[in-house]
Amino acid sequence: MINADPQELSKFSELAHRWWDPDSEFRPLHEINPLRLEWINGLAPLAGRRVVDVGCGGGILADSMARKGAQVLGIDLASKALKVAQLHAAEAGTPSIEYREVAVEALAEEKPGQFDTVTCMEMLEHVPDPFSVVRACAALVKPGGSVFFSTINRNPKSFLFAIVGAEYMLKLLPRGTHEYARFIRPSELAQWCRDAGLSLGQTRGMEYNPLTRRYSLSADVSVNYLFACTKPA
């Protein structure tokens, strides 16, 4: 059984044609991407590395990592989003990038320990079994390699900011993008990482200032947060 929610796949497929419009529903992804990219590249330099982006969607992060010199494979189960990613890569002439419609668990069986870096951003909160994804990401990375996750904390503040604020008040995201029950506490994700054989390194929060309409990385992990992990050599 594939670890995916058909409703979630349908939701992102319906919006697929808007992935690369920076003024669309995906504007937040375009705005946070430079932050994510530089954070990842600062901890695990991308040039010359083999990278897999799990849950790549329309390819915003995958494309930017390829432009940093990585050899990137983007995987997702949303067919329309992948087609958009492939089309954008062809139109933009993005080097060293490939996209596949494959579950991360299946890829982990096919290519265990074959990637220097694994990224899984804004995806864990959309699948029925997030631990299965974490375990597969750990299986894909080489010993000594890096795994990066980003997701949303589960607490009253995150409900207020990520759902009420972002979806209903500020309209940064379409209504129904997130389901509160699927949010993941840092303690839960840390335990899954340890259980999958990963060592947790750096943790960062991501904050949004509605006045300046800018995102920044911080020490506050109460809403959006990122994990950098390594697989012991």
Coordinates of C-alpha atoms in Angstrom, one line a residue:
M1 CA 0.0 0.0 0.0
I2 CA 1.4 3.4 -1.0
N3 CA 2.0 5.8 1.8
A4 CA 0.0 8.7 0.3
D5 CA -3.4 10.4 0.8
P6 CA -5.4 10.5 -2.5
Q7 CA -7.1 13.7 -1.4
E8 CA -3.7 15.4 -0.7
L9 CA -2.4 14.3 -4.1
S10 CA -5.6 15.6 -5.8
K11 CA -5.3 18.9 -3.9
F12 CA -1.8 19.7 -5.2
S13 CA -2.5 18.3 -8.6
E14 CA -5.4 20.7 -9.2
L15 CA -3.1 23.6 -8.5
A16 CA -0.2 22.2 -10.5
H17 CA -0.3 24.7 -13.3
R18 CA 0.3 27.5 -10.8
W19 CA 3.5 26.1 -9.1
W20 CA 5.9 28.4 -10.9
D21 CA 3.7 31.5 -10.6
P22 CA 5.3 33.5 -7.8
D23 CA 2.0 35.3 -7.1
S24 CA -0.1 32.2 -6.9
E25 CA -1.0 30.0 -4.0
F26 CA 2.6 28.8 -4.0
R27 CA 4.0 32.2 -3.3
P28 CA 5.1 31.2 0.2
L29 CA 7.2 28.4 -1.3
H30 CA 8.9 30.8 -3.6
E31 CA 9.6 33.2 -0.8
I32 CA 11.0 30.6 1.7
N33 CA 13.0 28.8 -1.0
P34 CA 16.1 31.0 -0.9
L35 CA 16.2 30.6 2.9
R36 CA 15.9 26.8 2.7
L37 CA 18.4 26.5 -0.1
E38 CA 21.1 28.5 1.6
W39 CA 20.6 26.7 4.9
I40 CA 20.9 23.3 3.2
N41 CA 23.9 24.4 1.1
G42 CA 25.6 25.9 4.2
L43 CA 25.5 22.7 6.1
A44 CA 26.0 20.2 3.2
P45 CA 27.4 22.0 0.2
L46 CA 25.5 20.9 -2.9
A47 CA 28.0 21.3 -5.7
G48 CA 28.9 17.9 -7.1
R49 CA 26.6 16.0 -4.7
R50 CA 23.9 13.5 -5.5
V51 CA 20.6 14.7 -4.0
V52 CA 17.1 13.4 -3.9
D53 CA 14.2 15.8 -3.1
V54 CA 11.3 13.8 -1.6
G55 CA 7.9 15.2 -2.2
C56 CA 9.3 17.7 -4.7
G57 CA 6.0 18.9 -6.1
G58 CA 6.5 21.3 -9.0
G59 CA 10.3 21.4 -8.4
I60 CA 10.9 24.7 -6.7
L61 CA 13.6 23.4 -4.3
A62 CA 14.9 20.7 -6.6
D63 CA 15.5 23.1 -9.4
S64 CA 17.4 25.5 -7.2
M65 CA 19.6 22.8 -5.8
A66 CA 20.5 21.6 -9.3
R67 CA 21.5 25.2 -10.1
K68 CA 23.8 25.0 -7.2
G69 CA 25.7 22.2 -9.0
A70 CA 24.0 19.1 -7.5
Q71 CA 22.8 16.1 -9.5
V72 CA 19.1 16.1 -8.4
L73 CA 16.4 13.5 -8.5
G74 CA 13.0 14.9 -7.6
I75 CA 10.3 12.4 -6.6
D76 CA 6.6 12.8 -5.9
L77 CA 3.3 10.9 -6.4
A78 CA 1.3 13.9 -7.8
S79 CA 1.6 13.3 -11.5
K80 CA 0.5 16.8 -12.7
A81 CA 2.9 18.6 -10.4
L82 CA 5.7 16.4 -11.7
K83 CA 4.8 17.2 -15.3
V84 CA 5.0 20.9 -14.4
A85 CA 8.4 20.3 -12.8
Q86 CA 9.7 18.5 -15.9
L87 CA 8.3 21.2 -18.3
H88 CA 9.9 23.9 -16.2
A89 CA 13.3 22.2 -16.2
A90 CA 13.1 21.8 -20.0
E91 CA 12.1 25.4 -20.6
A92 CA 14.6 26.8 -18.1
G93 CA 17.4 24.5 -19.3
T94 CA 18.0 23.3 -15.7
P95 CA 21.1 21.1 -15.6
S96 CA 21.5 17.7 -14.0
I97 CA 17.9 17.2 -12.9
E98 CA 15.5 14.3 -13.2
Y99 CA 11.9 13.7 -11.9
R100 CA 10.2 10.4 -11.2
E101 CA 6.8 9.4 -10.0
V102 CA 7.8 6.9 -7.3
A103 CA 7.1 6.5 -3.6
V104 CA 10.0 7.2 -1.3
E105 CA 9.7 3.8 0.2
A106 CA 10.0 2.1 -3.2
L107 CA 13.0 4.3 -4.1
A108 CA 14.7 3.4 -0.8
E109 CA 14.5 -0.3 -1.8
E110 CA 15.8 0.4 -5.3
K111 CA 18.6 2.8 -4.4
P112 CA 19.7 2.4 -0.7
G113 CA 22.6 4.5 0.4
Q114 CA 23.1 6.1 -3.0
F115 CA 22.5 9.8 -2.2
D116 CA 24.8 12.3 -0.5
T117 CA 21.8 14.5 0.6
V118 CA 18.1 13.8 1.1
T119 CA 15.6 16.7 1.4
C120 CA 12.0 16.3 2.5
M121 CA 10.4 19.7 2.9
E122 CA 6.8 20.5 3.7
M123 CA 5.8 17.0 3.0
L124 CA 5.6 14.9 6.3
E125 CA 2.4 16.7 7.4
H126 CA 0.6 15.5 4.2
V127 CA 1.1 11.7 4.5
P128 CA -0.7 9.0 6.5
D129 CA 2.6 7.5 7.9
P130 CA 5.3 10.1 8.3
F131 CA 7.7 7.8 10.1
S132 CA 7.7 5.5 7.1
V133 CA 8.9 8.5 5.0
V134 CA 11.6 9.4 7.6
R135 CA 12.8 5.7 7.6
A136 CA 13.0 5.7 3.8
C137 CA 14.9 9.0 3.7
A138 CA 17.4 7.5 6.2
A139 CA 17.8 4.4 4.0
L140 CA 18.4 6.5 0.8
V141 CA 21.3 8.6 2.3
K142 CA 24.9 7.4 2.3
P143 CA 26.7 6.9 5.6
G144 CA 28.1 10.3 6.5
G145 CA 25.4 12.0 4.4
S146 CA 22.8 14.6 5.3
V147 CA 19.0 14.5 5.6
F148 CA 16.9 17.6 5.9
F149 CA 13.2 17.8 7.0
S150 CA 10.8 20.7 7.4
T151 CA 7.3 20.5 8.8
I152 CA 4.9 22.2 11.2
N153 CA 4.7 21.9 15.0
R154 CA 1.4 20.8 16.6
N155 CA 0.3 23.2 19.3
P156 CA -2.3 26.0 19.8
K157 CA 0.1 28.6 18.3
S158 CA 0.7 26.7 15.1
F159 CA -3.0 26.2 14.7
L160 CA -3.5 29.9 15.0
F161 CA -0.6 30.9 12.7
A162 CA -0.4 28.1 10.1
I163 CA -4.2 27.5 9.6
V164 CA -6.2 30.4 10.9
G165 CA -3.6 33.1 10.0
A166 CA -2.1 31.7 6.8
E167 CA -5.1 30.1 5.3
Y168 CA -8.0 32.3 6.5
M169 CA -6.8 35.7 7.5
L170 CA -3.7 36.4 5.4
K171 CA -4.8 34.0 2.6
L172 CA -1.1 33.0 2.1
L173 CA -2.3 29.4 1.4
P174 CA -5.5 27.9 0.0
R175 CA -8.0 26.9 2.7
G176 CA -7.7 23.2 3.6
T177 CA -3.9 23.1 2.7
H178 CA -3.1 21.8 6.2
E179 CA -4.9 19.5 8.7
Y180 CA -4.0 20.3 12.3
A181 CA -4.1 16.6 13.5
R182 CA -1.2 15.9 11.0
F183 CA 1.2 18.5 12.4
I184 CA 4.2 17.0 14.0
R185 CA 5.9 18.0 17.3
P186 CA 9.7 18.4 17.1
S187 CA 10.0 15.8 19.8
E188 CA 8.1 13.3 17.7
L189 CA 10.2 13.9 14.6
A190 CA 13.4 13.7 16.6
Q191 CA 12.4 10.3 17.9
W192 CA 11.5 9.1 14.4
C193 CA 14.9 10.3 13.2
R194 CA 16.7 8.5 16.0
D195 CA 14.6 5.3 15.4
A196 CA 15.6 5.5 11.7
G197 CA 19.3 5.7 12.7
L198 CA 19.8 9.4 12.0
S199 CA 21.7 11.8 14.3
L200 CA 20.0 15.2 14.8
G201 CA 22.2 18.2 14.2
Q202 CA 20.8 21.6 13.7
T203 CA 17.2 22.7 14.3
R204 CA 15.8 26.0 13.1
G205 CA 12.5 27.7 13.1
M206 CA 11.0 29.7 10.3
E207 CA 9.0 32.8 11.0
Y208 CA 6.9 35.1 8.9
N209 CA 6.5 38.8 9.4
P210 CA 3.1 39.9 8.0
L211 CA 4.1 43.6 8.0
T212 CA 7.3 43.1 5.9
R213 CA 5.9 40.0 4.2
R214 CA 9.3 38.4 4.8
Y215 CA 10.4 35.0 6.1
S216 CA 13.4 34.4 8.3
L217 CA 15.2 31.6 10.1
S218 CA 15.3 31.8 13.9
A219 CA 15.5 29.7 17.1
D220 CA 11.7 29.7 17.4
V221 CA 10.4 26.2 16.4
S222 CA 6.9 26.8 17.7
V223 CA 5.3 26.9 14.2
N224 CA 7.4 26.0 11.1
Y225 CA 10.7 24.3 11.8
L226 CA 13.6 22.5 10.0
F227 CA 15.8 19.6 11.0
A228 CA 19.3 18.8 9.7
C229 CA 20.3 15.2 10.4
T230 CA 23.3 13.1 9.5
K231 CA 23.6 9.3 9.0
P232 CA 26.6 8.2 11.1
A233 CA 29.5 7.0 8.9

